């Protein structure tokens, strides 16, 4: 307290014109100051690098790694591997007189595609992360993500080393943002519950979030809606290799974006590990996914029967509803087979998009002719059996939801078999029949080959871009089903990355030409020491800013702090206040 009063008195004296004692101090400050080198490390990544889950006792919304804030930047999650790596780099830097600054910009629930867009687009908010915040904290809360772009550019532009660990979310979770935006409420409900499950939320909460969407949208859920969602879930794992390639492409774009911001930085491209590397872990996640999706489809089936007005006195689906489903499945199968004889699935989807935009059967006929297809007459003949454009739209939506419709008859059979059964039995049957493929994909049983494939592609990307590939695939397996590493996993990753980059880092720390050095990277206007706020003048405002920093009232931004350390001893203290105050009073000018 006495120290803070002294600082306040000193600032007051400087601003009021009393410079007692300043002359003597300033005159003894003529010795040349050593050049203080800085080495800046920045981490880019998703929830793994952010340290999400290390504070799981606070719950999803209370996890300190959920959102990047000023508080988190000042006090990052210490158990996360970027913080551990920063500590190791600081120890290395002490050997070379380098001041190491570590900044963790890893962004929870961000995919590589989101990181690239954040670097390039002001105000961009990660789609998946925004969905989580809006779901938990309400509409508009995702605005906290808007400043990420500025933070990224600020720290990346100063970086000597950037670690990038991305790609897992693009494989495991890329499908979820698409599902969350889907017009089909059953697909949206499934996505919400899947998202919460994969982030470690308890089953009851995750299931409840999905069921709430079903309840809010039940009047719009029809037999077509139900079948479209079922077919979508059953085909969810079909694009695995495509997702791997897309993931690798997005990671490469992130590397390129970083190099565009800072072409001098070293880049450590950290590979992925399989978060579900034990049979127990995969089984636990699979069970959780089935537990939340089964009830959602059971409720969706009941809602569809009610919308179709095919329920009994107890509100249960009647046999007529099962017959309606079977009839629709037959039409889907027939039309899909007819389409398959004319087009491959990719071309078929484009044709369906065109047909789906038609408002009347007359428009439909004209659209077929406008497509200029060789088999337009054959297609027109197939579609003539439909007299209701809405019915046709429903059938087309089911076909478009997934290439393989062969198992839809089994879905209809489940509805008929369990429509009057106890709720748990019905939910279990739906889970097994409909949600199985999604559970397999998202629980990691199909992920390991994809992770290995991604890592091979990352090695190639590192070679092409001049980055350093770091292999962490073989970190110790864990026994829980949380996809995020525990404290030991973070320690292992930090050890591996440090061993890979320490020679690069030491080279920069010991070579004045490479280290991020304020004297070698001045602002455009040759900003002077003491000009703390960067306005081109050294005045009482700068004295006040340094005093606030010393007292801990308002910590300076790192890029401004280097101009407050006027005696170049690596510390900002009362001495710096006195020197700047002496300059302001004209007693002793700062010449460096």
XYZ file of C-alpha atoms in Angstrom:
592
model
C 0.000 0.000 0.000
C 2.844 2.409 0.919
C 4.477 1.601 -2.449
C 1.320 2.486 -4.327
C 1.013 5.793 -2.432
C 4.597 6.581 -3.354
C 3.916 5.892 -7.025
C 0.814 8.095 -6.924
C 2.778 10.900 -5.281
C 5.542 10.534 -7.852
C 3.077 10.818 -10.745
C 1.439 13.836 -9.159
C 4.802 15.507 -8.720
C 5.725 14.860 -12.313
C 2.470 16.299 -13.629
C 2.422 19.302 -11.250
C 5.928 20.414 -12.149
C 7.886 19.241 -9.114
C 10.906 17.295 -10.319
C 12.758 17.000 -7.010
C 15.182 14.120 -7.183
C 14.622 13.501 -10.877
C 17.755 15.271 -12.053
C 20.060 13.227 -9.895
C 18.544 9.968 -10.975
C 18.457 10.812 -14.646
C 22.058 11.942 -14.688
C 23.120 8.553 -13.342
C 21.281 6.750 -16.081
C 23.727 7.271 -18.934
C 25.035 3.728 -19.256
C 23.959 2.081 -22.530
C 21.021 -0.271 -21.961
C 21.319 -3.843 -23.172
C 19.060 -4.877 -26.023
C 16.255 -6.966 -24.556
C 15.195 -9.688 -26.928
C 11.676 -11.079 -26.928
C 10.499 -14.439 -28.208
C 6.777 -14.787 -28.812
C 5.006 -18.149 -28.924
C 1.385 -18.418 -30.069
C -0.803 -21.536 -29.968
C -3.617 -22.094 -32.460
C -5.964 -25.023 -32.051
C -9.316 -26.203 -30.800
C -10.541 -27.292 -27.365
C -7.615 -29.715 -26.947
C -4.962 -26.998 -27.072
C -7.272 -24.629 -25.161
C -7.213 -26.974 -22.179
C -10.943 -27.531 -22.245
C -11.986 -30.217 -19.765
C -9.173 -29.592 -17.299
C -11.664 -27.449 -15.375
C -14.591 -29.829 -15.919
C -15.738 -29.441 -12.305
C -17.141 -26.048 -13.393
C -19.434 -27.638 -15.988
C -19.643 -26.852 -19.700
C -20.627 -23.202 -19.368
C -18.173 -22.566 -16.539
C -15.096 -24.103 -18.139
C -12.427 -21.362 -18.254
C -11.287 -22.522 -21.707
C -14.713 -22.076 -23.306
C -14.150 -18.507 -24.568
C -11.006 -16.411 -25.077
C -11.223 -13.359 -22.805
C -8.731 -10.776 -21.518
C -8.790 -12.633 -18.207
C -7.955 -15.942 -19.899
C -5.145 -14.372 -21.945
C -3.645 -12.932 -18.770
C -4.113 -16.169 -16.841
C -4.343 -19.097 -19.300
C -5.250 -22.646 -18.335
C -1.966 -23.708 -16.757
C -2.418 -27.434 -17.318
C -2.915 -27.035 -21.083
C 0.082 -28.024 -23.163
C 0.619 -24.518 -24.666
C 1.091 -23.140 -21.120
C 3.468 -25.967 -20.236
C 5.366 -25.418 -23.490
C 5.559 -21.670 -22.757
C 7.190 -22.475 -19.429
C 9.786 -24.687 -21.117
C 10.512 -21.977 -23.700
C 10.950 -19.407 -20.913
C 13.545 -21.624 -19.264
C 15.320 -21.928 -22.600
C 15.078 -18.181 -23.175
C 16.781 -17.457 -19.858
C 19.934 -19.020 -21.295
C 19.987 -16.460 -24.108
C 18.660 -13.357 -22.358
C 15.374 -13.627 -24.214
C 12.051 -12.667 -22.672
C 9.552 -15.350 -23.761
C 5.874 -14.506 -24.047
C 3.332 -17.289 -24.607
C -0.198 -16.648 -25.859
C -2.813 -19.390 -26.173
C -5.323 -18.519 -28.888
C -6.713 -22.060 -29.163
C -10.456 -21.732 -29.618
C -12.865 -24.262 -28.161
C -15.305 -25.815 -30.669
C -13.469 -24.287 -33.629
C -12.618 -26.331 -36.699
C -9.651 -25.628 -38.947
C -12.108 -24.042 -41.381
C -13.234 -21.664 -38.603
C -9.665 -20.739 -37.629
C -8.825 -19.790 -41.211
C -11.969 -17.676 -41.531
C -11.217 -16.008 -38.190
C -7.757 -14.986 -39.410
C -9.097 -13.651 -42.700
C -12.540 -12.215 -41.833
C -13.105 -9.428 -39.273
C -15.908 -10.289 -36.870
C -16.162 -13.935 -37.925
C -17.608 -16.275 -35.268
C -17.015 -20.033 -35.374
C -20.276 -21.732 -36.361
C -20.067 -24.594 -33.879
C -18.861 -22.411 -30.992
C -21.567 -19.853 -31.705
C -24.217 -22.580 -31.624
C -23.021 -23.788 -28.213
C -23.069 -20.293 -26.705
C -26.442 -19.379 -28.170
C -27.909 -22.649 -26.910
C -26.623 -22.317 -23.377
C -26.471 -18.600 -22.719
C -29.112 -17.197 -25.050
C -29.404 -15.284 -28.288
C -26.642 -12.787 -28.963
C -24.101 -14.293 -26.571
C -21.925 -15.505 -29.455
C -20.856 -11.885 -29.975
C -18.019 -12.599 -27.514
C -16.390 -14.486 -30.404
C -16.359 -11.469 -32.726
C -13.070 -9.978 -31.362
C -11.132 -13.178 -32.139
C -10.026 -11.859 -35.536
C -8.283 -8.841 -34.021
C -6.674 -10.961 -31.308
C -5.376 -13.436 -33.868
C -3.800 -10.744 -36.030
C -2.333 -8.906 -33.062
C -0.441 -11.890 -31.658
C 0.296 -13.793 -34.865
C 1.983 -10.742 -36.386
C 4.505 -10.750 -33.513
C 5.026 -14.510 -33.285
C 8.378 -16.270 -33.547
C 6.729 -19.676 -33.156
C 3.155 -20.754 -33.892
C 1.916 -24.220 -33.004
C -1.107 -25.434 -34.953
C -3.071 -28.493 -33.883
C -6.306 -28.791 -35.843
C -8.299 -31.231 -37.933
C -10.021 -33.482 -35.405
C -13.134 -31.344 -35.164
C -13.314 -31.177 -38.952
C -13.545 -34.983 -39.054
C -15.595 -35.809 -35.964
C -17.793 -32.738 -35.718
C -17.960 -31.155 -39.166
C -21.332 -32.736 -39.770
C -22.888 -31.155 -36.677
C -22.928 -27.466 -37.779
C -24.649 -28.577 -40.992
C -27.185 -30.530 -38.931
C -27.807 -27.586 -36.582
C -28.770 -25.424 -39.582
C -30.925 -28.095 -41.231
C -34.572 -27.350 -42.002
C -35.586 -30.730 -40.589
C -36.282 -30.285 -36.835
C -35.502 -33.946 -36.051
C -32.035 -33.542 -37.565
C -31.542 -30.286 -35.624
C -32.633 -31.965 -32.403
C -30.218 -34.845 -33.005
C -27.379 -32.408 -33.665
C -28.006 -30.494 -30.456
C -27.926 -33.647 -28.346
C -24.865 -35.012 -30.181
C -22.998 -31.752 -29.716
C -23.620 -31.675 -25.982
C -22.761 -35.361 -25.591
C -19.426 -34.949 -27.368
C -18.570 -32.083 -25.026
C -19.107 -34.255 -21.975
C -22.560 -33.028 -20.935
C -24.554 -35.541 -18.921
C -27.022 -37.701 -20.844
C -30.145 -36.215 -19.274
C -29.184 -32.640 -20.188
C -28.099 -33.571 -23.712
C -31.259 -35.572 -24.352
C -33.456 -32.828 -22.887
C -32.026 -30.216 -25.251
C -32.949 -32.353 -28.269
C -36.395 -33.232 -26.956
C -37.113 -29.541 -26.416
C -36.578 -28.911 -30.144
C -38.919 -31.817 -30.969
C -41.573 -30.382 -28.664
C -41.253 -26.877 -30.121
C -41.470 -28.185 -33.709
C -43.843 -31.120 -33.338
C -46.551 -29.605 -35.560
C -44.119 -29.556 -38.511
C -42.883 -33.145 -38.091
C -44.478 -35.439 -40.673
C -43.871 -38.983 -41.875
C -41.582 -37.526 -44.573
C -39.683 -35.489 -41.974
C -39.189 -38.551 -39.805
C -37.936 -40.737 -42.671
C -35.616 -37.996 -43.966
C -33.977 -37.681 -40.526
C -33.689 -41.455 -40.131
C -32.020 -41.825 -43.531
C -29.697 -38.900 -42.800
C -28.462 -40.484 -39.551
C -28.026 -43.893 -41.152
C -25.789 -42.382 -43.861
C -23.755 -40.122 -41.578
C -20.540 -42.110 -41.804
C -20.494 -42.407 -45.584
C -18.277 -39.383 -46.181
C -15.393 -40.319 -43.877
C -12.541 -40.157 -46.415
C -14.013 -37.029 -47.958
C -14.021 -35.421 -44.497
C -10.365 -36.359 -43.964
C -9.317 -34.668 -47.195
C -11.437 -31.612 -46.430
C -9.889 -31.456 -42.961
C -6.356 -31.578 -44.365
C -7.209 -28.906 -46.936
C -8.538 -26.620 -44.197
C -5.434 -27.124 -42.032
C -3.232 -26.229 -44.999
C -5.279 -23.057 -45.469
C -4.653 -22.154 -41.814
C -0.886 -22.570 -42.291
C -1.032 -20.375 -45.388
C -3.127 -17.739 -43.606
C -0.639 -17.580 -40.721
C 2.243 -17.204 -43.172
C 0.429 -14.362 -44.910
C 0.132 -12.534 -41.596
C 3.705 -13.320 -40.548
C 6.034 -14.795 -43.134
C 8.965 -14.975 -40.701
C 7.457 -17.174 -37.981
C 8.325 -20.820 -37.399
C 5.316 -23.129 -37.527
C 4.978 -26.401 -35.621
C 2.200 -28.442 -37.213
C 1.124 -30.781 -34.425
C -0.509 -34.040 -35.500
C -3.601 -35.612 -33.994
C -4.121 -38.498 -31.595
C -7.228 -40.675 -31.447
C -9.181 -39.435 -28.419
C -11.014 -42.779 -28.184
C -8.128 -45.216 -28.209
C -9.556 -47.760 -25.791
C -12.466 -50.144 -26.261
C -13.957 -48.877 -23.003
C -13.808 -45.260 -24.142
C -15.488 -45.986 -27.455
C -18.172 -48.104 -25.781
C -18.998 -45.375 -23.251
C -19.385 -42.682 -25.893
C -21.397 -44.967 -28.159
C -23.782 -45.789 -25.300
C -24.245 -42.101 -24.485
C -25.025 -41.280 -28.110
C -27.570 -44.092 -28.359
C -29.123 -43.057 -25.045
C -29.792 -39.512 -26.265
C -30.791 -40.233 -29.887
C -33.164 -43.129 -29.200
C -35.709 -41.033 -27.239
C -35.477 -38.219 -29.800
C -36.539 -40.504 -32.645
C -39.212 -42.138 -30.492
C -40.721 -38.718 -29.790
C -40.320 -37.698 -33.436
C -42.236 -40.811 -34.520
C -45.088 -39.945 -32.145
C -45.107 -36.321 -33.351
C -45.237 -37.443 -36.990
C -48.165 -39.769 -36.298
C -50.000 -36.952 -34.539
C -49.395 -34.528 -37.424
C -50.654 -37.148 -39.874
C -53.693 -37.640 -37.545
C -52.895 -41.316 -37.240
C -52.846 -41.830 -33.460
C -55.148 -43.784 -31.172
C -56.995 -42.586 -28.088
C -53.777 -42.868 -26.044
C -51.877 -40.740 -28.539
C -49.892 -43.715 -29.842
C -49.224 -44.258 -33.590
C -51.803 -46.523 -35.226
C -51.271 -49.346 -37.716
C -52.342 -46.909 -40.398
C -49.316 -44.742 -39.559
C -47.024 -47.733 -40.016
C -48.730 -48.439 -43.344
C -48.200 -44.800 -44.341
C -44.495 -45.115 -43.585
C -44.250 -48.358 -45.530
C -46.003 -46.770 -48.502
C -43.617 -43.806 -48.463
C -40.580 -46.070 -48.102
C -41.750 -48.034 -51.144
C -42.075 -44.823 -53.169
C -38.656 -43.605 -52.012
C -37.069 -46.908 -53.002
C -38.802 -46.983 -56.376
C -37.939 -43.405 -57.285
C -34.350 -43.779 -56.058
C -33.873 -46.880 -58.244
C -35.292 -45.030 -61.224
C -32.975 -42.061 -60.614
C -29.979 -44.382 -60.191
C -30.463 -45.752 -63.692
C -30.172 -42.230 -65.067
C -27.540 -40.494 -62.917
C -24.759 -41.015 -60.420
C -25.635 -39.784 -56.927
C -23.799 -36.463 -57.244
C -25.677 -35.602 -60.447
C -28.881 -36.903 -58.906
C -28.585 -34.460 -55.996
C -28.280 -31.526 -58.416
C -31.373 -32.665 -60.310
C -33.278 -33.046 -57.036
C -32.277 -29.498 -56.007
C -33.748 -28.194 -59.247
C -36.966 -30.167 -58.897
C -37.327 -29.268 -55.218
C -37.443 -25.565 -56.037
C -40.609 -25.996 -58.128
C -43.877 -24.757 -56.652
C -46.237 -26.610 -59.029
C -46.182 -29.744 -61.156
C -46.269 -27.476 -64.210
C -43.046 -25.777 -63.098
C -41.624 -29.225 -62.470
C -42.240 -30.327 -66.048
C -40.689 -27.128 -67.429
C -37.630 -27.513 -65.152
C -37.044 -31.027 -66.424
C -37.033 -29.748 -69.996
C -34.786 -26.798 -69.082
C -32.222 -29.161 -67.597
C -31.481 -30.383 -71.116
C -31.062 -33.971 -69.982
C -30.779 -36.734 -72.539
C -33.314 -38.788 -70.596
C -35.693 -35.928 -69.772
C -38.706 -37.801 -71.176
C -37.904 -40.880 -69.090
C -37.623 -38.746 -65.956
C -40.889 -36.984 -66.744
C -42.639 -40.332 -67.128
C -41.357 -41.491 -63.737
C -42.662 -38.358 -62.027
C -46.089 -38.410 -63.710
C -47.425 -40.780 -61.068
C -47.301 -37.916 -58.549
C -50.253 -35.541 -58.471
C -49.254 -33.706 -55.269
C -46.117 -31.520 -55.440
C -45.716 -31.590 -51.640
C -45.751 -35.380 -51.575
C -43.096 -35.443 -54.294
C -40.985 -32.912 -52.398
C -41.113 -35.130 -49.313
C -39.965 -38.178 -51.264
C -37.137 -36.203 -52.912
C -35.967 -34.892 -49.520
C -35.639 -38.440 -48.191
C -33.642 -39.529 -51.256
C -31.334 -36.535 -50.977
C -30.700 -37.101 -47.253
C -28.467 -40.102 -47.894
C -27.383 -42.239 -50.819
C -28.268 -45.608 -49.284
C -32.024 -45.929 -48.663
C -31.998 -49.711 -48.467
C -32.493 -49.867 -44.696
C -35.524 -47.573 -44.506
C -37.945 -50.560 -44.510
C -36.309 -51.632 -41.232
C -37.051 -48.211 -39.741
C -40.729 -48.507 -40.622
C -40.753 -51.982 -39.105
C -39.426 -50.622 -35.798
C -42.230 -48.058 -35.694
C -44.837 -50.765 -36.146
C -43.231 -53.196 -33.736
C -42.658 -50.809 -30.832
C -45.333 -48.135 -31.253
C -47.290 -49.444 -28.268
C -44.308 -50.596 -26.205
C -42.915 -48.971 -23.090
C -40.964 -45.805 -23.876
C -37.509 -47.184 -22.930
C -37.963 -50.240 -25.153
C -39.103 -48.102 -28.072
C -36.226 -45.653 -27.601
C -33.701 -48.496 -27.429
C -35.048 -49.996 -30.649
C -34.841 -46.669 -32.476
C -31.342 -46.095 -31.153
C -30.115 -49.433 -32.416
C -31.790 -49.160 -35.814
C -31.304 -45.482 -36.650
C -28.516 -44.042 -34.507
C -26.046 -46.915 -34.759
C -24.014 -45.560 -37.709
C -23.788 -42.095 -36.117
C -22.684 -43.621 -32.821
C -20.022 -45.680 -34.597
C -18.646 -42.611 -36.376
C -18.753 -40.188 -33.474
C -17.652 -42.652 -30.804
C -14.379 -43.159 -32.561
C -14.797 -46.700 -33.874
C -14.398 -45.348 -37.378
C -12.131 -42.460 -36.357
C -8.749 -44.130 -35.823
C -8.097 -44.872 -39.528
C -9.217 -41.328 -40.325
C -6.853 -39.798 -37.746
C -3.953 -41.823 -39.144
C -4.855 -40.783 -42.666
C -5.079 -37.133 -41.601
C -1.659 -37.300 -39.939
C -0.108 -38.607 -43.154
C -1.651 -35.699 -45.036
C -0.384 -33.242 -42.391
C 3.166 -34.527 -42.913
C 2.865 -33.680 -46.594
C 1.437 -30.239 -45.785
C 4.340 -29.521 -43.426
C 6.825 -30.392 -46.165
C 5.012 -28.266 -48.752
C 4.709 -25.202 -46.518
C 8.017 -25.340 -44.659
C 6.342 -26.119 -41.333
C 7.699 -28.634 -38.823
C 5.495 -31.710 -38.334
C 5.241 -32.932 -34.728
C 3.937 -36.466 -34.141
C 1.927 -36.891 -30.908
C -0.221 -39.843 -31.971
C 1.318 -42.228 -29.436
C 0.673 -40.293 -26.244
C -0.531 -42.547 -23.430
C -4.117 -43.834 -23.805
C -6.674 -42.721 -21.226
C -9.438 -44.623 -19.517
C -12.223 -42.027 -19.654
C -14.404 -41.236 -22.666
C -13.674 -37.505 -22.693
C -12.007 -36.726 -26.060
C -9.812 -34.090 -24.408
C -6.473 -35.168 -22.916
C -6.018 -35.253 -19.160
C -3.163 -33.494 -17.361
C -0.723 -36.269 -18.226
C -1.699 -36.115 -21.899
C -1.070 -32.360 -21.994
C 2.315 -32.842 -20.352
C 3.299 -35.474 -22.905
C 2.255 -33.292 -25.833
C 4.215 -30.338 -24.420
C 7.309 -32.512 -23.952
C 7.126 -33.815 -27.523
C 6.556 -30.396 -29.073
C 9.369 -28.806 -27.046
C 11.810 -31.532 -28.044
C 10.880 -30.860 -31.676
C 11.151 -27.051 -31.629
C 13.852 -26.267 -29.049
C 16.693 -26.074 -31.592
C 14.648 -23.728 -33.789
C 13.760 -21.606 -30.770
C 17.351 -21.517 -29.488
C 18.521 -20.397 -32.912
C 16.176 -17.434 -32.853
C 16.919 -16.577 -29.233
C 20.665 -16.495 -29.865
C 20.564 -14.744 -33.249
C 19.816 -11.020 -33.102
C 18.707 -11.074 -36.716
C 15.888 -13.485 -36.018
C 14.545 -12.686 -32.572
C 11.469 -10.464 -32.393
C 13.253 -7.370 -31.156
C 11.562 -3.997 -30.637
C 14.595 -2.138 -31.950
C 14.475 -4.117 -35.164
C 10.703 -4.005 -35.645
C 9.737 -0.385 -34.896
C 6.377 1.126 -35.694
C 6.027 2.961 -38.975
C 6.664 6.352 -37.280
C 9.818 5.150 -35.478
C 8.013 5.034 -32.143
C 10.241 6.200 -29.297
C 10.870 4.612 -25.930
C 8.559 6.272 -23.420
C 5.763 6.778 -25.961
C 3.660 4.171 -24.220
C 0.324 4.935 -25.870
C 1.886 5.275 -29.325
C 0.506 8.737 -30.064
C 3.879 10.144 -31.132
C 4.432 12.172 -27.942
C 5.975 11.416 -24.553
C 3.823 13.197 -21.999
C 1.959 12.886 -18.702
C -0.449 10.363 -20.229
C 2.457 7.965 -20.672
C 3.532 8.535 -17.058
C 0.004 7.717 -15.891
C -0.191 4.534 -17.995
C 3.114 3.203 -16.660
C 2.110 4.043 -13.079
C -1.198 2.184 -13.514
C 0.717 -0.830 -14.822
C 3.194 -0.790 -11.918
C 0.329 -0.551 -9.409
C -1.477 -3.410 -11.153
C -4.498 -1.254 -11.908
C -4.365 -1.605 -15.689
C -1.829 -3.940 -17.267
C -0.251 -2.694 -20.480
C -0.659 -4.520 -23.740
C 2.575 -6.423 -24.541
C 3.193 -4.338 -27.688
C 2.977 -1.124 -25.570
C 4.827 -2.525 -22.572
C 8.121 -2.694 -24.487
C 8.046 1.124 -24.791
C 7.446 1.498 -21.054
C 10.630 -0.396 -20.178
C 12.785 2.665 -20.909
C 15.834 1.499 -18.957
C 15.737 -1.787 -20.928
C 16.237 -4.064 -17.937
C 13.308 -6.309 -18.770
C 11.117 -4.901 -15.976
C 8.619 -2.068 -15.719
C 8.899 -0.338 -12.348
C 9.265 2.997 -10.527
C 12.552 3.645 -12.296
C 10.766 3.784 -15.652
C 8.189 6.203 -14.237
C 10.979 8.529 -13.011
C 12.804 8.456 -16.362
C 9.659 9.246 -18.360
C 8.677 11.986 -15.878
C 12.145 13.546 -16.190
C 11.738 13.585 -19.975
C 8.305 15.224 -19.694
C 9.777 18.007 -17.516
C 12.710 18.446 -19.869
C 15.215 17.523 -17.198
C 16.700 14.563 -18.998
C 15.529 13.523 -22.441
C 15.127 9.908 -23.443
C 17.357 9.501 -26.467
C 16.890 5.830 -27.308
